[in-house]
Coordinates of C-alpha atoms in Angstrom, one line a residue:
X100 CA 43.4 107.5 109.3
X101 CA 45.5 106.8 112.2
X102 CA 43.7 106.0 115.6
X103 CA 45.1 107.1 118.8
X104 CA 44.6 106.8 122.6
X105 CA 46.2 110.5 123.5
X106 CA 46.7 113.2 121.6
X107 CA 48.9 116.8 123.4
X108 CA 47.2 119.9 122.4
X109 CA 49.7 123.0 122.6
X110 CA 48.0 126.0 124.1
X111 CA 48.9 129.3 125.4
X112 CA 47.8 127.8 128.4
X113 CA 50.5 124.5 128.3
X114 CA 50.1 121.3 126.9
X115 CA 46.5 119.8 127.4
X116 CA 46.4 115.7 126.8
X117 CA 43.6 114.1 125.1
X118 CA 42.8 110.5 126.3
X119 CA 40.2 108.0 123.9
X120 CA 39.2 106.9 127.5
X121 CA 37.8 110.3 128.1
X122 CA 35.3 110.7 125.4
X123 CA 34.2 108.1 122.6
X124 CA 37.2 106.2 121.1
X125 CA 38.7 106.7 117.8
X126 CA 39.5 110.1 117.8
X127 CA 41.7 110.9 115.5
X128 CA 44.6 113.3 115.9
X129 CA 43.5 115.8 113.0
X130 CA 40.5 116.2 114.5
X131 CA 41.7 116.5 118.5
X132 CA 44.0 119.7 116.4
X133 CA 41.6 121.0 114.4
X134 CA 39.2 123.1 116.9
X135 CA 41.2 124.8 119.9
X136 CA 38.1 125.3 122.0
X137 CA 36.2 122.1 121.5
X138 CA 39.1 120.0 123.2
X139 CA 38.4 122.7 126.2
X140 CA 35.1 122.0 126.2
X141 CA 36.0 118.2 126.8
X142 CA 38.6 119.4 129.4
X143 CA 35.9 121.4 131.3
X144 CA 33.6 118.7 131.1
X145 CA 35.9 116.4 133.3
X146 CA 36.5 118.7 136.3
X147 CA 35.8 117.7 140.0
X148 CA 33.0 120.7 140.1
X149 CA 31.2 119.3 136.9
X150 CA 31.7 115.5 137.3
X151 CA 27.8 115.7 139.4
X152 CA 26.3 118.4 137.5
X153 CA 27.4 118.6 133.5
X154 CA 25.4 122.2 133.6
X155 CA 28.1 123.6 135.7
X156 CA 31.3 122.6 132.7
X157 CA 31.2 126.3 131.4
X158 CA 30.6 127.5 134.9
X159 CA 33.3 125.7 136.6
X160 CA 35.9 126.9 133.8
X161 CA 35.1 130.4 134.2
X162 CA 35.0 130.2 137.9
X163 CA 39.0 128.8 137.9
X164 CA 40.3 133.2 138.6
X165 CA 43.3 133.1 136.0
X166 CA 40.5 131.8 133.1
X167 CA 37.8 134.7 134.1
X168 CA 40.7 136.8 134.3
X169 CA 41.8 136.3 131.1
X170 CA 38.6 136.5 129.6
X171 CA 37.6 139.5 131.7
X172 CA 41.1 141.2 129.6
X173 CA 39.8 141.4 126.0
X174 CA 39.4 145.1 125.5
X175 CA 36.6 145.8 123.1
X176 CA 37.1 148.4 120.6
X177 CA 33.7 150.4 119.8
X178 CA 33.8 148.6 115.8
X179 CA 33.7 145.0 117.4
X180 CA 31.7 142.5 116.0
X181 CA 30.1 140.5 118.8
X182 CA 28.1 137.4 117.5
X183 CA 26.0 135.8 120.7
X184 CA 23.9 132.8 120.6
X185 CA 23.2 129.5 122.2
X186 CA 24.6 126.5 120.6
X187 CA 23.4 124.8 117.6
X188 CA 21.6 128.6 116.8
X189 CA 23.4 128.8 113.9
X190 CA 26.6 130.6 115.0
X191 CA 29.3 129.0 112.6
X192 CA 26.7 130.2 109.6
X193 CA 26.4 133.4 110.6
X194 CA 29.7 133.9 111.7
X195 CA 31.4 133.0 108.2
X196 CA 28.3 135.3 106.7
X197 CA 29.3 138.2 108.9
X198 CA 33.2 137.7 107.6
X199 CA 31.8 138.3 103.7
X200 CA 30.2 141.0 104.5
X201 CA 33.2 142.4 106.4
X202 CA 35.4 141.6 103.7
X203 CA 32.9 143.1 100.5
X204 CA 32.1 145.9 102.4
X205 CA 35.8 147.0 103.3
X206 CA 36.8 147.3 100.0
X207 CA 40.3 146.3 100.6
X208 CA 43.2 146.8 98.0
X209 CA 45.2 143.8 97.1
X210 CA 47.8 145.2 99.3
X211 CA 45.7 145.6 102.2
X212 CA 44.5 141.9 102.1
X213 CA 47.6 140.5 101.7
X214 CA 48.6 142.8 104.8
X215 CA 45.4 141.7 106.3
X216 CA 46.4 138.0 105.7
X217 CA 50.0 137.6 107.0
X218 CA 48.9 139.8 110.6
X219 CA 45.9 137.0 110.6
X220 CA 48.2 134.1 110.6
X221 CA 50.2 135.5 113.7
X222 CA 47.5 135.9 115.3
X223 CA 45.9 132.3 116.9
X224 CA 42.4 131.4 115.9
X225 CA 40.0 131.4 119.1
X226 CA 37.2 129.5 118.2
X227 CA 35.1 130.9 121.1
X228 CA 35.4 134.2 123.0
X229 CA 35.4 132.7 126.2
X230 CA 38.2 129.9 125.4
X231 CA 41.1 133.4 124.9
X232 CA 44.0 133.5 126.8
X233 CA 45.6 137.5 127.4
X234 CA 48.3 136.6 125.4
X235 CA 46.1 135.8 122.5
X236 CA 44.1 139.3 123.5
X237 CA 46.9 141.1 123.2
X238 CA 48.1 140.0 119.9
X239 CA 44.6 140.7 118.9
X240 CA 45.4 144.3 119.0
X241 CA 47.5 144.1 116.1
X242 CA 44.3 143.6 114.1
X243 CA 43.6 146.7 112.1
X244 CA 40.3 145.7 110.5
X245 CA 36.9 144.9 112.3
X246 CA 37.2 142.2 114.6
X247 CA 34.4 139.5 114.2
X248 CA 34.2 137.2 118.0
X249 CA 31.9 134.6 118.6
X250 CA 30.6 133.5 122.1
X251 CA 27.7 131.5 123.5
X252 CA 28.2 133.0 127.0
X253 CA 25.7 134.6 129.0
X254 CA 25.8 138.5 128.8
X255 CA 26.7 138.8 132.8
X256 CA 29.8 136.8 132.4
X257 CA 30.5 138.8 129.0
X258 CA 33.9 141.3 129.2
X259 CA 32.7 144.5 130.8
X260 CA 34.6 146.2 127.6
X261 CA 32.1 145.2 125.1
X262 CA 29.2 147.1 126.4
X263 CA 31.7 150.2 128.2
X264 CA 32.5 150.6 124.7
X265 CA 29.7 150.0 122.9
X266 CA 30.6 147.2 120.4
X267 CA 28.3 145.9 117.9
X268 CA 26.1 143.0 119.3
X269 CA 24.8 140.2 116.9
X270 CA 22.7 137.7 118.8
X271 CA 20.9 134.9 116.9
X272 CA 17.9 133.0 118.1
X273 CA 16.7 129.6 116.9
X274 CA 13.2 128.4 117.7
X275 CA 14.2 125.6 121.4
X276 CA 12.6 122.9 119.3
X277 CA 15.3 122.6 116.4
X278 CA 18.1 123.7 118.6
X279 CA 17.6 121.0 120.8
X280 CA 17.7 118.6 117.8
X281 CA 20.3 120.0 116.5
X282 CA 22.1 119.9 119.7
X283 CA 21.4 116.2 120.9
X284 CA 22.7 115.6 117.3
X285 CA 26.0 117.4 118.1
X286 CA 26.4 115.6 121.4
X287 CA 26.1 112.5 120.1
X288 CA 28.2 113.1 117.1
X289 CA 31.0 115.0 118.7
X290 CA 33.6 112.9 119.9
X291 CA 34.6 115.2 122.6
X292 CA 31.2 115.3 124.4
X293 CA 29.2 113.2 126.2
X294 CA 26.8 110.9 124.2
X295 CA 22.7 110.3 125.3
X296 CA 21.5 107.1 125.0
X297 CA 18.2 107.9 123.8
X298 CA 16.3 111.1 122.7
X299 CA 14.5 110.8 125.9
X300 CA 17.5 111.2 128.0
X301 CA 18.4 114.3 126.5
X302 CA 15.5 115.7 126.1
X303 CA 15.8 115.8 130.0
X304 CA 18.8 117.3 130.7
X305 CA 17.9 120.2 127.8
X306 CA 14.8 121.1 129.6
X307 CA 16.8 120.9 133.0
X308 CA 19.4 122.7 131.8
X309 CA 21.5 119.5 132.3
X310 CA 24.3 120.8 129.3
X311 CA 27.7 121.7 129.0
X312 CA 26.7 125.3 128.3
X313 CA 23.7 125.4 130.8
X314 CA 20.2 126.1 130.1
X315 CA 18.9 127.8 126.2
X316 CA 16.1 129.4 128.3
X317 CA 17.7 130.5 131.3
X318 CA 20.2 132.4 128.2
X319 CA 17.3 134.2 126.7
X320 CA 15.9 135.5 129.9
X321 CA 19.1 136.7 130.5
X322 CA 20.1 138.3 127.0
X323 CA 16.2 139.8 127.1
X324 CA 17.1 142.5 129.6
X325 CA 19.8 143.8 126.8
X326 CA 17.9 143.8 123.8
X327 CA 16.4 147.5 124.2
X328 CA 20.6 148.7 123.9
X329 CA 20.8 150.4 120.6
X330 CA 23.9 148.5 120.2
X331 CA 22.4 144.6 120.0
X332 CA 20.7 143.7 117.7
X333 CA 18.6 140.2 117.5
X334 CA 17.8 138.2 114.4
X335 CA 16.7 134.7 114.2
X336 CA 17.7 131.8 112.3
X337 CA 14.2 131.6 110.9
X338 CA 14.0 134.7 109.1
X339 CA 17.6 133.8 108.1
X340 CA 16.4 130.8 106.3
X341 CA 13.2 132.8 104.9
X342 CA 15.2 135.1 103.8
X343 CA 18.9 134.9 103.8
X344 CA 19.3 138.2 101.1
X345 CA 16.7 140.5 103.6
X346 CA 18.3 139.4 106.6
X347 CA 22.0 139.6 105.7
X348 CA 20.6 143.6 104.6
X349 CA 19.5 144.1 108.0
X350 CA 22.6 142.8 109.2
X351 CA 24.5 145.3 106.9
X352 CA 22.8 148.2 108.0
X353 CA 23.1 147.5 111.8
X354 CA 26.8 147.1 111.6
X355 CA 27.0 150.4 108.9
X356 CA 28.3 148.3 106.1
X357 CA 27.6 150.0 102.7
X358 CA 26.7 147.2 100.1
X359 CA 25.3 147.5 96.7
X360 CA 22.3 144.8 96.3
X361 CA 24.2 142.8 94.1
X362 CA 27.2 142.5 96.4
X363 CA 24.8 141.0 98.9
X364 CA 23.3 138.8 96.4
X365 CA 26.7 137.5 95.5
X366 CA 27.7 136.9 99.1
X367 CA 23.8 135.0 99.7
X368 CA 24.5 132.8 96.9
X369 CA 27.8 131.8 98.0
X370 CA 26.8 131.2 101.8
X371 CA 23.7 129.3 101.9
X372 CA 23.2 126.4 104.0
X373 CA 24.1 124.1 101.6
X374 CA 27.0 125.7 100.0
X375 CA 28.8 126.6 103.6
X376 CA 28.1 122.5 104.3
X377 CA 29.6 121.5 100.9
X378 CA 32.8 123.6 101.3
X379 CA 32.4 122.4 105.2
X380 CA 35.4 120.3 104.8
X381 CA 37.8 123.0 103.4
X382 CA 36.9 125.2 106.3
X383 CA 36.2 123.5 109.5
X384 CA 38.2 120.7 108.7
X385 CA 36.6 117.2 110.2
X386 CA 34.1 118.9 112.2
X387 CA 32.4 120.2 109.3
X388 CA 29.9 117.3 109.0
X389 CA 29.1 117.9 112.5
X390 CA 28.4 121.5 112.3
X391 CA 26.6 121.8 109.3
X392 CA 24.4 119.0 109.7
X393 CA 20.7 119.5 107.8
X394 CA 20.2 123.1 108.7
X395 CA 16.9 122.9 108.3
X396 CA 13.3 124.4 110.3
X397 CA 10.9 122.4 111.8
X398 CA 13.1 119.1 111.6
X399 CA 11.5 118.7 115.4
X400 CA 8.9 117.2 114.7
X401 CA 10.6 114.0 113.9
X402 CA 12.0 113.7 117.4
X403 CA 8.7 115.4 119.8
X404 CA 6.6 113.4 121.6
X405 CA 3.2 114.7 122.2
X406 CA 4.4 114.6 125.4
X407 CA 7.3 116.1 125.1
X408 CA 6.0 119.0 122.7
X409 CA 3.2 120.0 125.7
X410 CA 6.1 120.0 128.4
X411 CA 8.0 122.4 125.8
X412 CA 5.0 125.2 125.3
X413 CA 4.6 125.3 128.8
X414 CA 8.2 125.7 129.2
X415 CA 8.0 128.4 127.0
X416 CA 5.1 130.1 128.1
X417 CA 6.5 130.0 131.8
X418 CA 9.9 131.0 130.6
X419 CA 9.9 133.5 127.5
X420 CA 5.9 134.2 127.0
X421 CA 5.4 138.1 126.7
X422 CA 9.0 139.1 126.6
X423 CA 10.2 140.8 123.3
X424 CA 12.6 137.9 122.5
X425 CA 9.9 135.4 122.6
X426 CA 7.9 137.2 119.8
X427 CA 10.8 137.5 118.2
X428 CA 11.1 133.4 118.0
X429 CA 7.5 133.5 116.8
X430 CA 6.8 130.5 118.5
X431 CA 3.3 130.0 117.6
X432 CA 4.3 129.5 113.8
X433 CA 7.5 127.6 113.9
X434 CA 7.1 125.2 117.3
X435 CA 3.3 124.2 117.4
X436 CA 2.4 120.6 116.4

C-alpha cells in the first residue's frame, strides 16, 4: 500500500489537504477517501480556537456561521430516522441494524430497489449529520424512502426541523466505562486523531471533557431533558447485546415497522457484533477494524484503576444519579467493580 505525506479530499465544501505531519504518519490514500467526515474531524481538530482546548473541535466547527448554517438547513421530514449517541456507543452497529430493518420492513419490489439504488448513488454519503453541506441537503430530498441520519451532536445544536416536525429519535446509551475504552482505543487507532500516551492521560481529558466531541456526561444531561418527547426513544447498548432479537422489536415498533418474528430473527443473525466486524471490510472499508473493535460489555475492567473506578461513580452520581437516563444505563449492574 502506497504511503503518502498529503492526500486532497474533494468536498462540497472545496478541496481539503491531508498532511502525514498533521496526524500519525502513514496514512494511506484509501483510507484519507474512505470516510468524508472523519478527515473533518481531523480538520476541526487543527483550528486556532481548538489548538488550547481539544473539547472545543466540534464547537469551533459549528461556530464558523456558513457550517451552522448549513447544518441548521436540513429540513426533517416527520418519517426521519434520527440515530443520536456519543461516540463509541455503538452508532455504526445500530445504524447498519436500523437500515435492515428499513429495508425488510418496506417491502420494496425489485423495481423499487433498483430505483432506490441509482437515486442513492447521486446522492453523497454523509457520514455524520453535522459534517452536510446544503447542497448535499437538498439532493437529499430526492430520497423517497425513510431517511436513516446519524449524529453525535448535542440536541441544542440539533436542526430545529427534527423536533418542529416530529422525526423519529433513536438515541443509544453505552455504560461511560466501556465507551471510554472503546474510545481511547479509537483515538489511538485512528490516524486522524490525536493519540494519548498512556490510559492515564486519557482517562483525564474523558472525565474533563478534554475530547474532540466534548464531554459523554455533559451529552446525557443534556439529551435527559428530551427523553419524556413521545418521539425519542432511548435504548442502550447493553440490552442490545442481551438481547439483540428483543431490542431490534422494540426498535421496530417505535419506528411503526411491521415485521414478522422471523424477519427479525433473520436480520439478528445477520447483524451481530461479530458478523457486522467480519463483513467490516466490505462496508467501511479500512476503518472497519477500528470501528468494530471487540464490542464487548464490561471490557473496563481491564483498563480501571481503583482509583479511577471511585472517581467514575462519583462522577456519575454527581452527574446522571436520579435522572431517568441514568437508570436507564443501569449503572449499578454493568459499572461496579
Amino acid at each position: 500500500m502506497a504511503m503518502v505525506s498529503q492526500v486532497n479530499l474533494h468536498t462540497w465544501h472545496g478541496i481539503l489537504s491531508y498532511n502525514s505531519m498533521w496526524g500519525k504518519p502513514g496514512i494511506s490514500c484509501n483510507l484519507c477517501h474512505c470516510h468524508q467526515g472523519y478527515l473533518w474531524l481531523h480538520y476541526i481538530a487543527l483550528l486556532p480556537a481548538a489548538k488550547e482546548d481539544i473539547a472545543t473541535s466540534i464547537d469551533a466547527f459549528l461556530a464558523i456561521p456558513e457550517n451552522f448554517k448549513a447544518l441548521q438547513s436540513f429540513e426533517a421530514r416527520n418519517d426521519d430516522i434520527i440515530l443520536a449517541g456519543y461516540p463509541k456507543t455503538g452508532t455504526n452497529w445500530l445504524e447498519q441494524i436500523l437500515k435492515d430493518l428499513e429495508t425488510t420492513a418496506g417491502k420494496y419490489t425489485e423495481e423499487e430497489i433498483n430505483s432506490r439504488n441509482s437515486i442513492e448513488k447521486e446522492v453523497p454519503m454523509i457520514s455524520r449529520l453535522e459534517f452536510g453541506d446544503e447542497k448535499q441537503f437538498q439532493m437529499m430530498k430526492k430520497l423517497p424512502f425513510r431517511r436513516i441520519n446519524t449524529t453525535h451532536i448535542l440536541p441544542q445544536i440539533l436542526p430545529q426541523s427534527i423536533f418542529k416536525n416530529k422525526a423519529k429519535i433513536l438515541l443509544l446509551v453505552r455504560n461511560p466505562k466501556d465507551t471510554a475504552v472503546s474510545y481511547f482505543h479509537f483515538y489511538n487507532d485512528m490516524p486522524l486523531l490525536q493519540s494519548f500516551n498512556t490510559w492515564d492521560e486519557y482517562f483525564t481529558a474523558f472525565m474533563n471533557g478534554k475530547l474532540t466531541w466534548g464531554s459523554y456526561f455533559e451529552y446525557l444531561i443534556e439529551w435527559n431533558n428530551y427523553i419524556a418527547d413521545d418521539h425519542v426513544m432511548v435504548i442502550t447498548y447493553e440490552e442490545m447485546k442481551e438481547n439483540q432479537t428483543l431490542g431490534m422489536k422494540k426498535i421496530a415498533e417505535f419506528l411503526g415497522f411491521s415485521l414478522s418474528d422471523d424477519e427479525i430473527q433473520t436480520i439478528a443473525e445477520k447483524s451481530t457484533f461479530k458478523a457486522m466486524k467480519e463483513k467490516s471490510p466490505e462496508t467501511h472499508g479500512l476503518f472497519g477494524k477500528i470501528i468494530f473493535r471487540k464490542g464487548i460489555v464490561g471490557g473496563w475492567r481491564e483498563f480501571f484503576t481503583e482509583a479511577q473506578n471511585k472517581e467514575m461513580d462519583r462522577k456519575f452520581e454527581e452527574c446522571l444519579g436520579g435522572t431517568k437516563i441514568g437508570e436507564k444505563i443501569k449503572y449499578g449492574i454493568y459499572c461496579k467493580a
